[in-house]
Amino acid sequence: GESVGLHLPTLSVQEGDNSIINCAYSNSASDYFIWYKQESGKGPQFIIDIRSNMDKRQGQRVTVLLNKTVKHLSLQIAATQPGDSAVYFCAEKGWGSNYKLTFGKGTLLTVNP
Amino acid sequence: DARVTQTPRHKVTEMGQEVTMRCQPILGHNTVFWYRQTMMQGLELLAYFRNRAPLDDSGMPKDRFSAEMPDATLATLKIQPSEPRDSAVYFCASGSPNRDRGYEQYFGPGTRLTVT
Protein backbone atom coordinates (compact mmCIF):
# COMPACT_ATOMS: atom_id res chain seq x y z
CA GLY A 1 0.00 0.00 0.00
CA GLU A 2 1.03 3.64 -0.15
CA SER A 3 3.17 4.91 2.68
CA VAL A 4 5.12 7.83 3.99
CA GLY A 5 8.89 7.40 4.15
CA LEU A 6 11.97 9.40 5.09
CA HIS A 7 15.18 9.96 3.16
CA LEU A 8 17.45 10.13 6.23
CA PRO A 9 17.05 8.11 9.37
CA THR A 10 19.53 10.24 11.37
CA LEU A 11 20.69 13.83 11.27
CA SER A 12 23.38 15.42 13.40
CA VAL A 13 23.83 19.20 13.52
CA GLN A 14 25.70 21.78 15.55
CA GLU A 15 23.82 24.01 17.94
CA GLY A 16 22.84 27.20 16.18
CA ASP A 17 22.80 25.68 12.72
CA ASN A 18 19.64 25.25 10.68
CA SER A 19 18.23 21.71 10.32
CA ILE A 20 16.31 20.28 7.42
CA ILE A 21 14.40 17.04 7.82
CA ASN A 22 12.96 15.48 4.69
CA CYS A 23 10.01 13.24 3.99
CA ALA A 24 8.84 11.58 0.79
CA TYR A 25 5.23 10.55 0.45
CA SER A 26 3.69 8.35 -2.19
CA ASN A 27 -0.03 9.05 -1.93
CA SER A 28 -0.68 11.86 -4.40
CA ALA A 29 -4.23 12.12 -3.04
CA SER A 30 -3.07 13.16 0.43
CA ASP A 31 -4.50 16.55 1.32
CA TYR A 32 -3.03 17.29 4.72
CA PHE A 33 0.41 16.82 6.28
CA ILE A 34 1.69 17.19 9.79
CA TRP A 35 5.03 17.08 11.58
CA TYR A 36 5.44 15.63 15.05
CA LYS A 37 8.36 15.69 17.48
CA GLN A 38 8.92 12.78 19.85
CA GLU A 39 11.34 13.09 22.73
CA SER A 40 12.67 10.01 24.47
CA GLY A 41 10.05 8.41 26.70
CA LYS A 42 7.25 10.73 25.58
CA GLY A 43 4.41 10.72 23.11
CA PRO A 44 4.60 12.54 19.78
CA GLN A 45 3.98 16.28 20.01
CA PHE A 46 2.48 18.43 17.24
CA ILE A 47 4.87 20.88 15.58
CA ILE A 48 3.20 22.22 12.47
CA ASP A 49 0.77 21.21 9.75
CA ILE A 50 0.13 22.16 6.15
CA ARG A 51 -2.69 21.59 3.71
CA SER A 52 -2.14 20.45 0.16
CA ASN A 53 -3.32 23.81 -1.24
CA MET A 54 -0.27 25.48 0.32
CA ASP A 55 3.43 25.09 -0.40
CA LYS A 56 4.88 26.79 2.66
CA ARG A 57 3.89 27.46 6.23
CA GLN A 58 5.88 29.05 9.01
CA GLY A 59 5.76 28.72 12.75
CA GLN A 60 8.06 29.71 15.53
CA ARG A 61 11.56 28.71 14.31
CA VAL A 62 10.02 26.07 12.04
CA THR A 63 8.99 26.10 8.41
CA VAL A 64 7.28 23.31 6.49
CA LEU A 65 7.65 23.15 2.73
CA LEU A 66 5.44 21.04 0.50
CA ASN A 67 6.38 20.13 -3.06
CA LYS A 68 3.46 18.24 -4.55
CA THR A 69 5.18 17.84 -7.90
CA VAL A 70 7.78 15.50 -6.43
CA LYS A 71 5.69 14.48 -3.40
CA HIS A 72 8.18 15.84 -0.91
CA LEU A 73 7.76 17.44 2.49
CA SER A 74 10.44 19.09 4.58
CA LEU A 75 10.72 20.58 8.04
CA GLN A 76 13.22 23.36 8.56
CA ILE A 77 14.29 24.27 12.08
CA ALA A 78 16.13 27.55 12.45
CA ALA A 79 18.91 28.04 14.99
CA THR A 80 18.68 24.45 16.22
CA GLN A 81 18.95 24.04 19.99
CA PRO A 82 19.84 21.02 22.14
CA GLY A 83 16.17 20.84 23.14
CA ASP A 84 15.33 20.10 19.51
CA SER A 85 17.04 16.70 19.77
CA ALA A 86 14.28 14.16 19.17
CA VAL A 87 12.74 11.90 16.56
CA TYR A 88 10.70 13.78 13.98
CA PHE A 89 7.81 12.15 12.15
CA CYS A 90 5.91 13.30 9.15
CA ALA A 91 2.36 12.10 8.71
CA GLU A 92 -0.22 12.40 5.98
CA LYS A 93 -3.95 12.21 5.72
CA GLY A 94 -5.23 10.72 2.50
CA TRP A 95 -8.11 12.49 0.83
CA GLY A 96 -11.33 11.00 2.15
CA SER A 97 -9.49 8.89 4.72
CA ASN A 98 -11.78 9.85 7.61
CA TYR A 99 -9.34 11.41 10.07
CA LYS A 100 -6.62 8.72 9.90
CA LEU A 101 -2.99 9.79 9.75
CA THR A 102 -0.28 7.58 8.27
CA PHE A 103 3.08 8.12 9.93
CA GLY A 104 6.54 7.81 8.46
CA LYS A 105 9.35 5.90 10.19
CA GLY A 106 10.95 8.99 11.73
CA THR A 107 14.28 10.83 11.64
CA LEU A 108 16.48 11.11 14.70
CA LEU A 109 17.86 14.63 15.07
CA THR A 110 20.86 15.07 17.34
CA VAL A 111 22.03 18.57 18.21
CA ASN A 112 25.64 18.84 19.31
CA PRO A 113 26.51 21.66 21.72
CA ASP B 1 -3.30 22.38 30.62
CA ALA B 2 -5.39 19.61 29.06
CA ARG B 3 -3.58 16.34 28.35
CA VAL B 4 -4.31 12.80 27.35
CA THR B 5 -3.58 10.48 30.26
CA GLN B 6 -2.74 6.78 30.05
CA THR B 7 -2.45 4.10 32.68
CA PRO B 8 -0.42 2.16 33.50
CA ARG B 9 2.76 3.82 32.23
CA HIS B 10 4.65 0.53 32.41
CA LYS B 11 3.41 -3.05 32.45
CA VAL B 12 5.40 -6.26 32.63
CA THR B 13 3.40 -9.45 32.31
CA GLU B 14 3.81 -13.09 31.43
CA MET B 15 2.70 -14.60 28.18
CA GLY B 16 -0.92 -15.66 28.30
CA GLN B 17 -2.02 -13.02 30.79
CA GLU B 18 -4.67 -10.42 30.08
CA VAL B 19 -3.53 -6.81 29.75
CA THR B 20 -5.79 -3.78 29.94
CA MET B 21 -4.58 -0.32 29.05
CA ARG B 22 -6.64 2.78 29.78
CA CYS B 23 -6.80 6.21 28.27
CA GLN B 24 -8.56 9.40 29.28
CA PRO B 25 -8.88 11.65 26.23
CA ILE B 26 -8.90 15.41 26.44
CA LEU B 27 -12.31 16.64 27.51
CA GLY B 28 -14.34 17.70 24.49
CA HIS B 29 -12.40 15.70 21.93
CA ASN B 30 -14.65 13.45 19.89
CA THR B 31 -12.09 11.11 18.28
CA VAL B 32 -9.80 8.67 20.07
CA PHE B 33 -6.98 6.69 18.45
CA TRP B 34 -4.91 3.72 19.63
CA TYR B 35 -1.40 3.26 18.21
CA ARG B 36 1.39 0.76 18.76
CA GLN B 37 5.01 1.80 18.38
CA THR B 38 7.94 -0.57 17.85
CA MET B 39 11.41 -0.07 16.45
CA MET B 40 10.68 -2.37 13.55
CA GLN B 41 7.22 -1.16 12.52
CA GLY B 42 7.21 2.41 13.74
CA LEU B 43 3.88 3.96 14.71
CA GLU B 44 0.93 1.80 13.64
CA LEU B 45 -2.72 2.71 13.98
CA LEU B 46 -4.64 -0.07 15.72
CA ALA B 47 -8.13 1.39 16.01
CA TYR B 48 -10.05 4.60 16.42
CA PHE B 49 -13.39 5.85 17.65
CA ARG B 50 -15.50 8.86 16.73
CA ASN B 51 -18.14 9.93 19.24
CA ARG B 52 -17.44 6.63 21.03
CA ALA B 53 -18.36 4.55 17.98
CA PRO B 54 -15.63 2.36 16.48
CA LEU B 55 -14.77 3.62 13.01
CA ASP B 56 -11.84 1.46 12.06
CA ASP B 57 -10.08 -1.39 13.81
CA SER B 58 -8.46 -2.93 10.76
CA GLY B 59 -4.99 -2.48 12.23
CA MET B 60 -5.78 -4.61 15.24
CA PRO B 61 -5.31 -8.40 15.55
CA LYS B 62 -8.93 -9.34 16.14
CA ASP B 63 -8.33 -12.66 17.81
CA ARG B 64 -6.62 -11.20 20.87
CA PHE B 65 -7.08 -7.42 20.85
CA SER B 66 -10.21 -5.46 21.68
CA ALA B 67 -10.84 -1.75 22.04
CA GLU B 68 -13.81 -0.06 23.66
CA MET B 69 -15.06 3.32 24.83
CA PRO B 70 -17.38 2.70 27.77
CA ASP B 71 -17.92 6.45 28.07
CA ALA B 72 -16.56 9.70 26.67
CA THR B 73 -13.86 9.91 29.34
CA LEU B 74 -12.44 6.40 29.02
CA ALA B 75 -11.01 4.29 26.22
CA THR B 76 -9.60 0.83 26.83
CA LEU B 77 -7.36 -1.51 24.87
CA LYS B 78 -7.31 -5.09 25.98
CA ILE B 79 -5.02 -7.95 24.95
CA GLN B 80 -6.05 -11.48 25.86
CA PRO B 81 -3.99 -13.61 25.82
CA SER B 82 -0.82 -11.53 25.57
CA GLU B 83 2.21 -12.74 23.63
CA PRO B 84 5.88 -11.63 23.61
CA ARG B 85 5.40 -10.06 20.16
CA ASP B 86 2.89 -7.64 21.73
CA SER B 87 5.75 -5.95 23.57
CA ALA B 88 5.67 -2.32 22.44
CA VAL B 89 4.68 1.16 23.51
CA TYR B 90 0.97 1.75 23.13
CA PHE B 91 -0.20 5.32 22.60
CA CYS B 92 -3.61 6.82 22.89
CA ALA B 93 -4.34 10.07 21.07
CA SER B 94 -7.40 12.27 20.93
CA GLY B 95 -8.61 15.12 18.79
CA SER B 96 -11.59 16.71 17.10
CA PRO B 97 -10.43 16.49 13.50
CA ASN B 98 -12.31 18.21 10.73
CA ARG B 99 -11.61 19.97 7.48
CA ASP B 100 -11.75 23.46 8.98
CA ARG B 101 -9.82 22.86 12.19
CA GLY B 102 -7.32 20.37 10.85
CA TYR B 103 -6.46 16.84 11.88
CA GLU B 104 -4.08 17.29 14.79
CA GLN B 105 -3.97 14.44 17.28
CA TYR B 106 -2.85 14.93 20.88
CA PHE B 107 -0.86 11.99 22.18
CA GLY B 108 -0.67 10.58 25.67
CA PRO B 109 2.61 9.51 27.30
CA GLY B 110 2.14 5.87 26.31
CA THR B 111 2.06 2.51 28.07
CA ARG B 112 5.26 0.50 27.73
CA LEU B 113 4.25 -3.16 27.65
CA THR B 114 6.69 -6.01 28.10
CA VAL B 115 5.42 -9.56 27.72
CA THR B 116 7.84 -12.25 28.87
Coordinates of C-alpha atoms in Angstrom, one line a residue:
Chain A
G1 CA 0.0 0.0 0.0
E2 CA 1.0 3.6 -0.2
S3 CA 3.2 4.9 2.7
V4 CA 5.1 7.8 4.0
G5 CA 8.9 7.4 4.2
L6 CA 12.0 9.4 5.1
H7 CA 15.2 10.0 3.2
L8 CA 17.5 10.1 6.2
P9 CA 17.0 8.1 9.4
T10 CA 19.5 10.2 11.4
L11 CA 20.7 13.8 11.3
S12 CA 23.4 15.4 13.4
V13 CA 23.8 19.2 13.5
Q14 CA 25.7 21.8 15.5
E15 CA 23.8 24.0 17.9
G16 CA 22.8 27.2 16.2
D17 CA 22.8 25.7 12.7
N18 CA 19.6 25.3 10.7
S19 CA 18.2 21.7 10.3
I20 CA 16.3 20.3 7.4
I21 CA 14.4 17.0 7.8
N22 CA 13.0 15.5 4.7
C23 CA 10.0 13.2 4.0
A24 CA 8.8 11.6 0.8
Y25 CA 5.2 10.6 0.4
S26 CA 3.7 8.3 -2.2
N27 CA 0.0 9.1 -1.9
S28 CA -0.7 11.9 -4.4
A29 CA -4.2 12.1 -3.0
S30 CA -3.1 13.2 0.4
D31 CA -4.5 16.6 1.3
Y32 CA -3.0 17.3 4.7
F33 CA 0.4 16.8 6.3
I34 CA 1.7 17.2 9.8
W35 CA 5.0 17.1 11.6
Y36 CA 5.4 15.6 15.1
K37 CA 8.4 15.7 17.5
Q38 CA 8.9 12.8 19.9
E39 CA 11.3 13.1 22.7
S40 CA 12.7 10.0 24.5
G41 CA 10.1 8.4 26.7
K42 CA 7.3 10.7 25.6
G43 CA 4.4 10.7 23.1
P44 CA 4.6 12.5 19.8
Q45 CA 4.0 16.3 20.0
F46 CA 2.5 18.4 17.2
I47 CA 4.9 20.9 15.6
I48 CA 3.2 22.2 12.5
D49 CA 0.8 21.2 9.7
I50 CA 0.1 22.2 6.1
R51 CA -2.7 21.6 3.7
S52 CA -2.1 20.5 0.2
N53 CA -3.3 23.8 -1.2
M54 CA -0.3 25.5 0.3
D55 CA 3.4 25.1 -0.4
K56 CA 4.9 26.8 2.7
R57 CA 3.9 27.5 6.2
Q58 CA 5.9 29.1 9.0
G59 CA 5.8 28.7 12.7
Q60 CA 8.1 29.7 15.5
R61 CA 11.6 28.7 14.3
V62 CA 10.0 26.1 12.0
T63 CA 9.0 26.1 8.4
V64 CA 7.3 23.3 6.5
L65 CA 7.6 23.1 2.7
L66 CA 5.4 21.0 0.5
N67 CA 6.4 20.1 -3.1
K68 CA 3.5 18.2 -4.5
T69 CA 5.2 17.8 -7.9
V70 CA 7.8 15.5 -6.4
K71 CA 5.7 14.5 -3.4
H72 CA 8.2 15.8 -0.9
L73 CA 7.8 17.4 2.5
S74 CA 10.4 19.1 4.6
L75 CA 10.7 20.6 8.0
Q76 CA 13.2 23.4 8.6
I77 CA 14.3 24.3 12.1
A78 CA 16.1 27.6 12.5
A79 CA 18.9 28.0 15.0
T80 CA 18.7 24.5 16.2
Q81 CA 19.0 24.0 20.0
P82 CA 19.8 21.0 22.1
G83 CA 16.2 20.8 23.1
D84 CA 15.3 20.1 19.5
S85 CA 17.0 16.7 19.8
A86 CA 14.3 14.2 19.2
V87 CA 12.7 11.9 16.6
Y88 CA 10.7 13.8 14.0
F89 CA 7.8 12.1 12.2
C90 CA 5.9 13.3 9.1
A91 CA 2.4 12.1 8.7
E92 CA -0.2 12.4 6.0
K93 CA -3.9 12.2 5.7
G94 CA -5.2 10.7 2.5
W95 CA -8.1 12.5 0.8
G96 CA -11.3 11.0 2.2
S97 CA -9.5 8.9 4.7
N98 CA -11.8 9.8 7.6
Y99 CA -9.3 11.4 10.1
K100 CA -6.6 8.7 9.9
L101 CA -3.0 9.8 9.8
T102 CA -0.3 7.6 8.3
F103 CA 3.1 8.1 9.9
G104 CA 6.5 7.8 8.5
K105 CA 9.3 5.9 10.2
G106 CA 11.0 9.0 11.7
T107 CA 14.3 10.8 11.6
L108 CA 16.5 11.1 14.7
L109 CA 17.9 14.6 15.1
T110 CA 20.9 15.1 17.3
V111 CA 22.0 18.6 18.2
N112 CA 25.6 18.8 19.3
P113 CA 26.5 21.7 21.7
Chain B
D1 CA -3.3 22.4 30.6
A2 CA -5.4 19.6 29.1
R3 CA -3.6 16.3 28.4
V4 CA -4.3 12.8 27.4
T5 CA -3.6 10.5 30.3
Q6 CA -2.7 6.8 30.1
T7 CA -2.4 4.1 32.7
P8 CA -0.4 2.2 33.5
R9 CA 2.8 3.8 32.2
H10 CA 4.6 0.5 32.4
K11 CA 3.4 -3.1 32.5
V12 CA 5.4 -6.3 32.6
T13 CA 3.4 -9.4 32.3
E14 CA 3.8 -13.1 31.4
M15 CA 2.7 -14.6 28.2
G16 CA -0.9 -15.7 28.3
Q17 CA -2.0 -13.0 30.8
E18 CA -4.7 -10.4 30.1
V19 CA -3.5 -6.8 29.8
T20 CA -5.8 -3.8 29.9
M21 CA -4.6 -0.3 29.1
R22 CA -6.6 2.8 29.8
C23 CA -6.8 6.2 28.3
Q24 CA -8.6 9.4 29.3
P25 CA -8.9 11.6 26.2
I26 CA -8.9 15.4 26.4
L27 CA -12.3 16.6 27.5
G28 CA -14.3 17.7 24.5
H29 CA -12.4 15.7 21.9
N30 CA -14.7 13.4 19.9
T31 CA -12.1 11.1 18.3
V32 CA -9.8 8.7 20.1
F33 CA -7.0 6.7 18.4
W34 CA -4.9 3.7 19.6
Y35 CA -1.4 3.3 18.2
R36 CA 1.4 0.8 18.8
Q37 CA 5.0 1.8 18.4
T38 CA 7.9 -0.6 17.8
M39 CA 11.4 -0.1 16.4
M40 CA 10.7 -2.4 13.5
Q41 CA 7.2 -1.2 12.5
G42 CA 7.2 2.4 13.7
L43 CA 3.9 4.0 14.7
E44 CA 0.9 1.8 13.6
L45 CA -2.7 2.7 14.0
L46 CA -4.6 -0.1 15.7
A47 CA -8.1 1.4 16.0
Y48 CA -10.1 4.6 16.4
F49 CA -13.4 5.9 17.7
R50 CA -15.5 8.9 16.7
N51 CA -18.1 9.9 19.2
R52 CA -17.4 6.6 21.0
A53 CA -18.4 4.5 18.0
P54 CA -15.6 2.4 16.5
L55 CA -14.8 3.6 13.0
D56 CA -11.8 1.5 12.1
D57 CA -10.1 -1.4 13.8
S58 CA -8.5 -2.9 10.8
G59 CA -5.0 -2.5 12.2
M60 CA -5.8 -4.6 15.2
P61 CA -5.3 -8.4 15.5
K62 CA -8.9 -9.3 16.1
D63 CA -8.3 -12.7 17.8
R64 CA -6.6 -11.2 20.9
F65 CA -7.1 -7.4 20.9
S66 CA -10.2 -5.5 21.7
A67 CA -10.8 -1.7 22.0
E68 CA -13.8 -0.1 23.7
M69 CA -15.1 3.3 24.8
P70 CA -17.4 2.7 27.8
D71 CA -17.9 6.5 28.1
A72 CA -16.6 9.7 26.7
T73 CA -13.9 9.9 29.3
L74 CA -12.4 6.4 29.0
A75 CA -11.0 4.3 26.2
T76 CA -9.6 0.8 26.8
L77 CA -7.4 -1.5 24.9
K78 CA -7.3 -5.1 26.0
I79 CA -5.0 -8.0 25.0
Q80 CA -6.0 -11.5 25.9
P81 CA -4.0 -13.6 25.8
S82 CA -0.8 -11.5 25.6
E83 CA 2.2 -12.7 23.6
P84 CA 5.9 -11.6 23.6
R85 CA 5.4 -10.1 20.2
D86 CA 2.9 -7.6 21.7
S87 CA 5.8 -5.9 23.6
A88 CA 5.7 -2.3 22.4
V89 CA 4.7 1.2 23.5
Y90 CA 1.0 1.8 23.1
F91 CA -0.2 5.3 22.6
C92 CA -3.6 6.8 22.9
A93 CA -4.3 10.1 21.1
S94 CA -7.4 12.3 20.9
G95 CA -8.6 15.1 18.8
S96 CA -11.6 16.7 17.1
P97 CA -10.4 16.5 13.5
N98 CA -12.3 18.2 10.7
R99 CA -11.6 20.0 7.5
D100 CA -11.7 23.5 9.0
R101 CA -9.8 22.9 12.2
G102 CA -7.3 20.4 10.8
Y103 CA -6.5 16.8 11.9
E104 CA -4.1 17.3 14.8
Q105 CA -4.0 14.4 17.3
Y106 CA -2.9 14.9 20.9
F107 CA -0.9 12.0 22.2
G108 CA -0.7 10.6 25.7
P109 CA 2.6 9.5 27.3
G110 CA 2.1 5.9 26.3
T111 CA 2.1 2.5 28.1
R112 CA 5.3 0.5 27.7
L113 CA 4.2 -3.2 27.7
T114 CA 6.7 -6.0 28.1
V115 CA 5.4 -9.6 27.7
T116 CA 7.8 -12.2 28.9

